[in-house]
């Protein structure tokens, strides 16, 4: 039919095979090929039924996302789905791998669906800011009922073949070879004169829906979908499906799909889809760079981070040895790990056997020699350069040649740490985010001498433990924390100017941040910020700089752990309560420092925090500490609770317009001077040329 779609006949059954690697996206040429193959099958007098299958690793994984920005070529997917459904010969979809989005919609056009037991099906469009636009919102409720269809489309999560079979999406599970099994199934159906079943002929059974079902459903998903554009439109489509015939419902679905596709949110989420895959590509480290095998892991320090990191590896099935200074610290650390697992078990996320198995993989130690046969050692002791240098000198003495030596430092100079060993090429930063066993991000810090093999190994380690590894350069705070520092500076300066911390948090959260910066500080511990900033080599000579943290620290307000910080906390509670005492302290301090109080509106709160962040991002990019703007976005979305639907700070800057961002930076420079608000040259250049960060190439 064409290079991407093949037609053949096997014992009376037409077999249409789509072969568009890597994931059989149903691109324009594939759609053309399928239409031609269907015509041929219709005209083929010796073909009594049709099987649609895919070559390679998966059934159709959806529309080709890279085509969304181009004009839609004919035939479009809805035409293909409706042509399949309208066939007079029985059509069977043969599914392996993942049938996602347009892939599942294609299968829903078929009259029967069979699948391997390992297959998964789903409608993940919502994750791209879209809704299923090839009649999925109209067909799925007809097939599985309103609530099950909504759950699949709102979560975007694929389900297993077994579950799909239970719901009626899959009719037959095939064992052995899928194509042979599907052909045999089609023959059986023909032999039994099975009817041609068309979903368009089914009505949605809305009679059993409780009164107010849709209002209640909206309420139920409100928290999880806060700020997102597509979910409400998915609900609208399903409401439509309960009232209108499929063709009419599909027309309205198409309108809402186009709205979603044109939304800045969808552009942002599609950007992240590709950015999260591109981070794995490092220009000077080819894909075939050898990786060192990692079978045993050592961790130094069983504190907040060391314990969480140990869990990451135990969860992946790797044995871990955790080294501490004394038995009490070790017991405390391992006790916390056990408690965390038990909490998971009590919530039904782990079985008791799994808790035992994972704890069984974690072993405590007090002697350096216990790390002698580790393939990877991760240091997670206090954030103190001298201490880390000592630890690395000791690791150098005991670890076997070829072991990867990593530090979880969040700010310190990796090269200084590497120089404490005689093997700086084996030293790398693995910067986890708290809680380490939960947060997806892993910043992988490349030192001046880190070898390509060690970098490739670290990228592989991220995959093993289910993290998104992003390679960054060695500078104070690396990418995430260096940018966060700018945001914090403005946040605290605005507090001296009269904005209460809780208002800043509220505005940030309404803007989409998972948590406001002051709540984050109370959670992480204000003392950590204070100590880390004291060690900073480039501290500005400015008494107002992050002064509020220092002030709270001086008053013993370290955050949740002391029951007070930016907020106060009732005994045993984590609910932040605004504290007039804090307001008074800050007001008095502002007076002492001579900072004028002024009215600041919500727009300024957002601009000052995020323009400061973006400007720093541009400096980081130019300096090469991040490889691509998308890498910065991936870091912020996966490590700092930046709203996914804004695509990350650099993509957000593009959406605002770089001219506008630059004008804002210049405005604050006019008011506060050059020290913090000098525009990054890259921002200036791109704004002048009408460019974007995401379109920029080094
Ligand atoms: N379009 C274009 N490219 C795609 C793609 C798609 N739908 N899905 C995957 N790719 C590309 C990836 O970018 C990647 O490219 P590189 O190798 O160049 O980086 C390559 O295929 C392999 O992808 P993964 O690295 O993600 O491979 P994986 O094995 O880890 O996962 C997958 C495979 C589960 C299919 C995953 O790629 C995935 O979830 N894809 C997206 C599925 C999706 O969202 N489909 C819905 C599309 S929207 C739609 O269909 C709208 C509609 O209603 C018509
Ligand atoms: P922590 O204070 O909770 O734990 C440090 C642990 O190291 C303590 O249990 C201590 O007994 C142990 N330790 C100290 N010296 C040791 C030695 N010589 N040998 C063995 N163990 C030793 O500290 P936390 O928060 O876990 O931080 C550890 C590192 O992780 C720091 O470098 C920090 O900057 C970094 N980090 C912390 C994050 C956080 O949110 N807490 C986030 C990301 C990185």
CSV table of C-alpha atoms in Angstrom, one decimal, residues 14 37 179 196-197 273 308 316 358 378 390 406 436-437 483 496 499 552 568 573 592 621 655 659 682:
chain,number,residue,atom,x,y,z
A,14,UNK,CA,-6.9,-10.0,4.8
A,37,UNK,CA,-5.4,-1.3,2.3
A,179,UNK,CA,-0.9,-12.5,14.2
A,196,UNK,CA,-20.4,-7.1,12.6
A,197,UNK,CA,-20.6,-5.1,15.8
A,273,UNK,CA,6.6,15.1,26.2
A,308,UNK,CA,15.2,7.8,50.7
A,316,UNK,CA,14.4,-1.6,42.1
A,358,UNK,CA,12.8,-4.6,50.5
A,378,UNK,CA,26.3,7.6,46.9
A,390,UNK,CA,37.2,13.5,53.9
A,406,UNK,CA,28.7,9.9,43.6
A,436,UNK,CA,14.1,10.9,47.4
A,437,UNK,CA,12.0,7.8,47.0
A,483,UNK,CA,17.4,29.2,39.9
A,496,UNK,CA,10.3,43.0,53.6
A,499,UNK,CA,3.6,41.1,51.5
A,552,UNK,CA,13.5,33.3,61.5
A,568,UNK,CA,3.1,28.2,63.0
A,573,UNK,CA,-0.2,19.0,62.7
A,592,UNK,CA,15.7,48.5,60.7
A,621,UNK,CA,21.8,28.0,29.4
A,655,UNK,CA,4.2,31.7,26.1
A,659,UNK,CA,9.8,40.8,24.8
A,682,UNK,CA,20.5,35.5,25.7
